Amino acid sequence: QVQLVESGGGSVQAGGSLKLSCAASGDTYTRACLAWFRQAPGKEREGVAAIRIGGSSTYYADSVKGRFTISQDNAKNTQFLQMNSLKPEDTGVYYCAAGVAYGDRIGCRAIKDWGQGTQVTVSS
């Protein structure tokens, strides 16, 4: 089992930036990928970005390409999501996740672990 703890959410105006962090602990060696999902009120949870653990391959949803950057610090078992040029439609609860299947075109799948979520609010 892997425990995930997010931090870094908050409120910003459109065009601003935020950086989310996710600290992983436990049996991280049993997971293939880390990811960020988000859920807006009344909408389904959607994958935003993903990264292969220990590698450089990344995946981004079309809606965030060019604005968000996912990265990881392997030594600290921590992943980050740098969010720039934020838009009101980026508002939602952002969840860190760990899964066992990764693809450059599909991101991180077969999610086994979820963080508690952190709120991101972007005002116009």
PDB file of C-alpha atoms in Angstrom:
ATOM      1  CA  GLN A   1       0.000   0.000   0.000  1.00  0.00           C
ATOM      2  CA  VAL A   2       1.101   3.549  -0.779  1.00  0.00           C
ATOM      3  CA  GLN A   3       0.148   6.632   1.192  1.00  0.00           C
ATOM      4  CA  LEU A   4      -0.127   9.943  -0.665  1.00  0.00           C
ATOM      5  CA  VAL A   5      -0.328  13.399   0.896  1.00  0.00           C
ATOM      6  CA  GLU A   6      -0.972  16.477  -1.249  1.00  0.00           C
ATOM      7  CA  SER A   7      -0.184  20.088  -0.445  1.00  0.00           C
ATOM      8  CA  GLY A   8      -0.048  23.430  -2.216  1.00  0.00           C
ATOM      9  CA  GLY A   9      -3.629  24.123  -3.225  1.00  0.00           C
ATOM     10  CA  GLY A  10      -5.195  27.546  -2.835  1.00  0.00           C
ATOM     11  CA  SER A  11      -6.949  30.413  -4.562  1.00  0.00           C
ATOM     12  CA  VAL A  12      -5.509  32.498  -7.381  1.00  0.00           C
ATOM     13  CA  GLN A  13      -6.714  34.833 -10.072  1.00  0.00           C
ATOM     14  CA  ALA A  14      -6.819  33.790 -13.688  1.00  0.00           C
ATOM     15  CA  GLY A  15      -3.368  33.883 -15.235  1.00  0.00           C
ATOM     16  CA  GLY A  16      -1.698  33.036 -11.940  1.00  0.00           C
ATOM     17  CA  SER A  17       0.332  30.013 -10.901  1.00  0.00           C
ATOM     18  CA  LEU A  18       0.249  27.334  -8.233  1.00  0.00           C
ATOM     19  CA  LYS A  19       2.493  24.378  -7.466  1.00  0.00           C
ATOM     20  CA  LEU A  20       1.099  21.203  -5.973  1.00  0.00           C
ATOM     21  CA  SER A  21       3.198  18.620  -4.163  1.00  0.00           C
ATOM     22  CA  CYS A  22       2.500  14.993  -3.346  1.00  0.00           C
ATOM     23  CA  ALA A  23       4.613  13.034  -0.892  1.00  0.00           C
ATOM     24  CA  ALA A  24       4.471   9.262  -1.310  1.00  0.00           C
ATOM     25  CA  SER A  25       5.363   6.680   1.318  1.00  0.00           C
ATOM     26  CA  GLY A  26       4.996   2.938   1.744  1.00  0.00           C
ATOM     27  CA  ASP A  27       5.445   0.346  -0.986  1.00  0.00           C
ATOM     28  CA  THR A  28       6.125   2.798  -3.802  1.00  0.00           C
ATOM     29  CA  TYR A  29       8.241   0.196  -5.621  1.00  0.00           C
ATOM     30  CA  THR A  30       5.022  -1.685  -6.408  1.00  0.00           C
ATOM     31  CA  ARG A  31       3.654   1.237  -8.452  1.00  0.00           C
ATOM     32  CA  ALA A  32       4.514   2.163 -12.053  1.00  0.00           C
ATOM     33  CA  CYS A  33       3.294   5.733 -12.240  1.00  0.00           C
ATOM     34  CA  LEU A  34       2.114   8.814 -10.402  1.00  0.00           C
ATOM     35  CA  ALA A  35      -0.594  11.138 -11.593  1.00  0.00           C
ATOM     36  CA  TRP A  36      -2.786  14.123 -10.879  1.00  0.00           C
ATOM     37  CA  PHE A  37      -6.520  13.973 -11.333  1.00  0.00           C
ATOM     38  CA  ARG A  38      -9.043  16.724 -10.737  1.00  0.00           C
ATOM     39  CA  GLN A  39     -12.749  16.909 -10.120  1.00  0.00           C
ATOM     40  CA  ALA A  40     -14.859  20.002 -10.627  1.00  0.00           C
ATOM     41  CA  PRO A  41     -18.280  20.371  -8.982  1.00  0.00           C
ATOM     42  CA  GLY A  42     -20.848  18.286 -10.824  1.00  0.00           C
ATOM     43  CA  LYS A  43     -18.260  16.718 -13.116  1.00  0.00           C
ATOM     44  CA  GLU A  44     -16.447  13.411 -13.280  1.00  0.00           C
ATOM     45  CA  ARG A  45     -12.890  13.041 -12.084  1.00  0.00           C
ATOM     46  CA  GLU A  46     -10.439  13.471 -14.970  1.00  0.00           C
ATOM     47  CA  GLY A  47      -6.765  12.738 -15.453  1.00  0.00           C
ATOM     48  CA  VAL A  48      -4.639  15.870 -15.770  1.00  0.00           C
ATOM     49  CA  ALA A  49      -1.042  14.690 -15.891  1.00  0.00           C
ATOM     50  CA  ALA A  50       1.021  11.576 -15.233  1.00  0.00           C
ATOM     51  CA  ILE A  51       4.632  10.495 -14.982  1.00  0.00           C
ATOM     52  CA  ARG A  52       6.347   7.132 -15.029  1.00  0.00           C
ATOM     53  CA  ILE A  53       8.041   6.525 -11.664  1.00  0.00           C
ATOM     54  CA  GLY A  54      11.800   6.754 -12.009  1.00  0.00           C
ATOM     55  CA  GLY A  55      11.549   7.757 -15.654  1.00  0.00           C
ATOM     56  CA  SER A  56      10.992  10.825 -17.783  1.00  0.00           C
ATOM     57  CA  SER A  57       7.884   9.867 -19.740  1.00  0.00           C
ATOM     58  CA  THR A  58       4.963  12.176 -19.111  1.00  0.00           C
ATOM     59  CA  TYR A  59       1.336  12.498 -20.129  1.00  0.00           C
ATOM     60  CA  TYR A  60      -0.865  15.587 -20.197  1.00  0.00           C
ATOM     61  CA  ALA A  61      -4.528  16.082 -20.904  1.00  0.00           C
ATOM     62  CA  ASP A  62      -5.092  18.333 -23.907  1.00  0.00           C
ATOM     63  CA  SER A  63      -6.712  20.949 -21.694  1.00  0.00           C
ATOM     64  CA  VAL A  64      -3.489  21.566 -19.740  1.00  0.00           C
ATOM     65  CA  LYS A  65      -0.733  20.980 -22.314  1.00  0.00           C
ATOM     66  CA  GLY A  66       1.717  23.859 -22.392  1.00  0.00           C
ATOM     67  CA  ARG A  67       0.491  25.215 -19.049  1.00  0.00           C
ATOM     68  CA  PHE A  68       1.071  22.401 -16.523  1.00  0.00           C
ATOM     69  CA  THR A  69       4.298  20.522 -15.835  1.00  0.00           C
ATOM     70  CA  ILE A  70       4.565  17.313 -13.848  1.00  0.00           C
ATOM     71  CA  SER A  71       7.861  16.305 -12.276  1.00  0.00           C
ATOM     72  CA  GLN A  72       9.238  14.044  -9.579  1.00  0.00           C
ATOM     73  CA  ASP A  73      12.020  13.929  -7.016  1.00  0.00           C
ATOM     74  CA  ASN A  74      12.842  10.238  -6.814  1.00  0.00           C
ATOM     75  CA  ALA A  75      15.092  10.642  -3.789  1.00  0.00           C
ATOM     76  CA  LYS A  76      12.245  12.180  -1.803  1.00  0.00           C
ATOM     77  CA  ASN A  77       9.404  10.128  -3.318  1.00  0.00           C
ATOM     78  CA  THR A  78       7.641  13.355  -4.154  1.00  0.00           C
ATOM     79  CA  GLN A  79       5.878  14.503  -7.283  1.00  0.00           C
ATOM     80  CA  PHE A  80       4.949  18.020  -8.271  1.00  0.00           C
ATOM     81  CA  LEU A  81       2.478  19.736 -10.553  1.00  0.00           C
ATOM     82  CA  GLN A  82       3.462  23.233 -11.636  1.00  0.00           C
ATOM     83  CA  MET A  83       0.365  25.005 -12.928  1.00  0.00           C
ATOM     84  CA  ASN A  84       0.806  28.213 -14.909  1.00  0.00           C
ATOM     85  CA  SER A  85      -1.610  30.448 -16.800  1.00  0.00           C
ATOM     86  CA  LEU A  86      -4.442  29.123 -14.694  1.00  0.00           C
ATOM     87  CA  LYS A  87      -8.006  29.476 -15.949  1.00  0.00           C
ATOM     88  CA  PRO A  88     -11.318  29.437 -14.052  1.00  0.00           C
ATOM     89  CA  GLU A  89     -12.070  26.057 -15.632  1.00  0.00           C
ATOM     90  CA  ASP A  90      -9.039  24.626 -13.817  1.00  0.00           C
ATOM     91  CA  THR A  91     -10.968  24.997 -10.567  1.00  0.00           C
ATOM     92  CA  GLY A  92     -11.566  21.765  -8.689  1.00  0.00           C
ATOM     93  CA  VAL A  93     -10.219  19.323  -6.157  1.00  0.00           C
ATOM     94  CA  TYR A  94      -6.884  17.933  -7.280  1.00  0.00           C
ATOM     95  CA  TYR A  95      -5.958  14.396  -6.291  1.00  0.00           C
ATOM     96  CA  CYS A  96      -2.588  12.710  -6.304  1.00  0.00           C
ATOM     97  CA  ALA A  97      -2.723   9.085  -7.426  1.00  0.00           C
ATOM     98  CA  ALA A  98      -0.470   6.074  -7.907  1.00  0.00           C
ATOM     99  CA  GLY A  99      -1.128   3.326 -10.419  1.00  0.00           C
ATOM    100  CA  VAL A 100       0.345   0.197 -11.933  1.00  0.00           C
ATOM    101  CA  ALA A 101      -0.113   0.830 -15.655  1.00  0.00           C
ATOM    102  CA  TYR A 102       1.336   3.703 -17.675  1.00  0.00           C
ATOM    103  CA  GLY A 103       1.127   4.720 -21.317  1.00  0.00           C
ATOM    104  CA  ASP A 104       2.298   7.886 -23.034  1.00  0.00           C
ATOM    105  CA  ARG A 105      -1.103   8.268 -24.682  1.00  0.00           C
ATOM    106  CA  ILE A 106      -3.318   7.241 -21.787  1.00  0.00           C
ATOM    107  CA  GLY A 107      -1.427   8.333 -18.697  1.00  0.00           C
ATOM    108  CA  CYS A 108      -1.491   6.488 -15.378  1.00  0.00           C
ATOM    109  CA  ARG A 109      -4.135   3.758 -15.103  1.00  0.00           C
ATOM    110  CA  ALA A 110      -5.156   0.974 -12.750  1.00  0.00           C
ATOM    111  CA  ILE A 111      -5.021   3.447  -9.887  1.00  0.00           C
ATOM    112  CA  LYS A 112      -4.394   1.760  -6.560  1.00  0.00           C
ATOM    113  CA  ASP A 113      -3.916   4.707  -4.226  1.00  0.00           C
ATOM    114  CA  TRP A 114      -5.452   8.168  -3.836  1.00  0.00           C
ATOM    115  CA  GLY A 115      -4.525  11.191  -1.795  1.00  0.00           C
ATOM    116  CA  GLN A 116      -7.091  13.161   0.179  1.00  0.00           C
ATOM    117  CA  GLY A 117      -7.300  15.962  -2.384  1.00  0.00           C
ATOM    118  CA  THR A 118      -6.445  19.649  -2.327  1.00  0.00           C
ATOM    119  CA  GLN A 119      -8.701  22.480  -3.492  1.00  0.00           C
ATOM    120  CA  VAL A 120      -7.634  24.767  -6.333  1.00  0.00           C
ATOM    121  CA  THR A 121      -9.822  27.777  -7.043  1.00  0.00           C
ATOM    122  CA  VAL A 122      -9.176  30.124  -9.962  1.00  0.00           C
ATOM    123  CA  SER A 123     -11.209  33.310 -10.097  1.00  0.00           C
ATOM    124  CA  SER A 124     -11.807  35.402 -13.200  1.00  0.00           C
TER     125      SER A 124
END
